[in-house]
Amino acid sequence: MLTRLTPAAGLCRRFLSTSSREIAFAFDIDGVLLRGTKPIAKAGEALKLLNKNKIPYILLTNGGGLMESERVKFISNALNVEISPLQIVQSHTPYKTLVNKYEKILAVGTYSVKDVAKKYGFQNVVHPIDIIKYNKFSTPFSGVSQETIDKYGEEIKDLTTKPFDAVLVFNDPHDWAADLQVISDVINSDSGMLNTLRNEKEWQPSVPIYFSNNDLLWANQYNLNRFGQGAFRYLVRTLYSQMNKGLPLRDFIIGKPTSITYDFAHNVLIDWRQKLLNGETNSLKQILPNLGSKPESSPFDKVYMVGDNPASDIIGAEKNGWESCLVRTGVYRDGDILDKCTPTMIVDDVYDAVTKVLKKQ
């Protein structure tokens, strides 16, 4: 049963129905809902308006490092709005679909991603800090302290006797010197075995490597944009090419603006809409699509991506048939050249985006 509708809310009541004209939203987090850990003005009000009228939405971010439930709990508290763990797609959320494909993985990112990978279901998870603990000379330019090694490093029983199956970069690493070295060792190894180096020079790495996003820049509480995982990927690829006679690295990229992630998110939106209709929003059971699966059919007439980064949010939306709202609270600044995309609208903030869409509809 819907709560009493305001005039603005009345505009959108019809969208959550079995009719052919429905809308849904996807929101970036950093620069749209939060800046660092601080809420952006009226971000919570925008989501409350959608919650009140049961309009489907998800959070779609190139950030990560925590379980979806932990990230949503923090955001819900920060914005004072109820959000389900099934309403967020982080950069590495699609990795859940790879659990049955790879057994032993190198999980790269903040120290927390090791626990995330295990909770996703990966059976044998190694973090670069574990390799530093095994042999500190393997990463001579790491800035990590012995205290940190003792706290987060783990002795892996089959570290050198069982090959790696894949490298998965979950989020932006914090010890680039060590992580670049460890990744290079694994993707240039002999069939994934640590402490080995293959003889062949080729574009195909020894084991597959995935990056969860390709954002060169992102916005935090500093006044200038900061380097993101895209910059780290550039270094990995450059070093690989240097070690393989100039051949380019064949890697896999997910995250915005890739179709893989937008299709995955679209399927998650459809699943959440069904839970709204069935009154199952407290459920933690989610139907996840296979990586690369496009929605067979969509109930949505339009999906609006609300983002601050033209290179990931807006281009991704445009390439995948979504509408887009570019906000001025993050990466984008008035005067920036938008030569590769055309936002549906440019707005001051997320609340402005939501209310203008509802009025437009």
PDB file of C-alpha atoms in Angstrom, residues 12 33 37 62 100 113 117 131 165 174 179 193 204 256 331 336:
ATOM      1  CA  CYS A  12       5.097   9.048 -10.518  1.00  0.00           C
ATOM      2  CA  LEU A  33      25.083  11.137  -3.063  1.00  0.00           C
ATOM      3  CA  THR A  37      31.979  10.393   3.648  1.00  0.00           C
ATOM      4  CA  ASN A  62      32.664   2.181  -9.664  1.00  0.00           C
ATOM      5  CA  ASN A 100      32.342 -21.137 -10.246  1.00  0.00           C
ATOM      6  CA  VAL A 113      38.676  -7.195  -0.504  1.00  0.00           C
ATOM      7  CA  ALA A 117      36.090 -12.368  -2.192  1.00  0.00           C
ATOM      8  CA  ILE A 131      52.865 -12.593  -0.781  1.00  0.00           C
ATOM      9  CA  ASP A 165      43.584 -19.111 -11.940  1.00  0.00           C
ATOM     10  CA  HIS A 174      46.675   1.506  -1.738  1.00  0.00           C
ATOM     11  CA  ASP A 179      50.639  -4.498  -6.271  1.00  0.00           C
ATOM     12  CA  MET A 193      52.854 -20.505 -10.640  1.00  0.00           C
ATOM     13  CA  GLN A 204      47.795 -13.197 -23.656  1.00  0.00           C
ATOM     14  CA  LYS A 256      30.873   1.812 -15.907  1.00  0.00           C
ATOM     15  CA  VAL A 331      33.846  15.354 -11.324  1.00  0.00           C
ATOM     16  CA  ASP A 336      34.118  20.988 -19.297  1.00  0.00           C
TER      17      ASP A 336
END
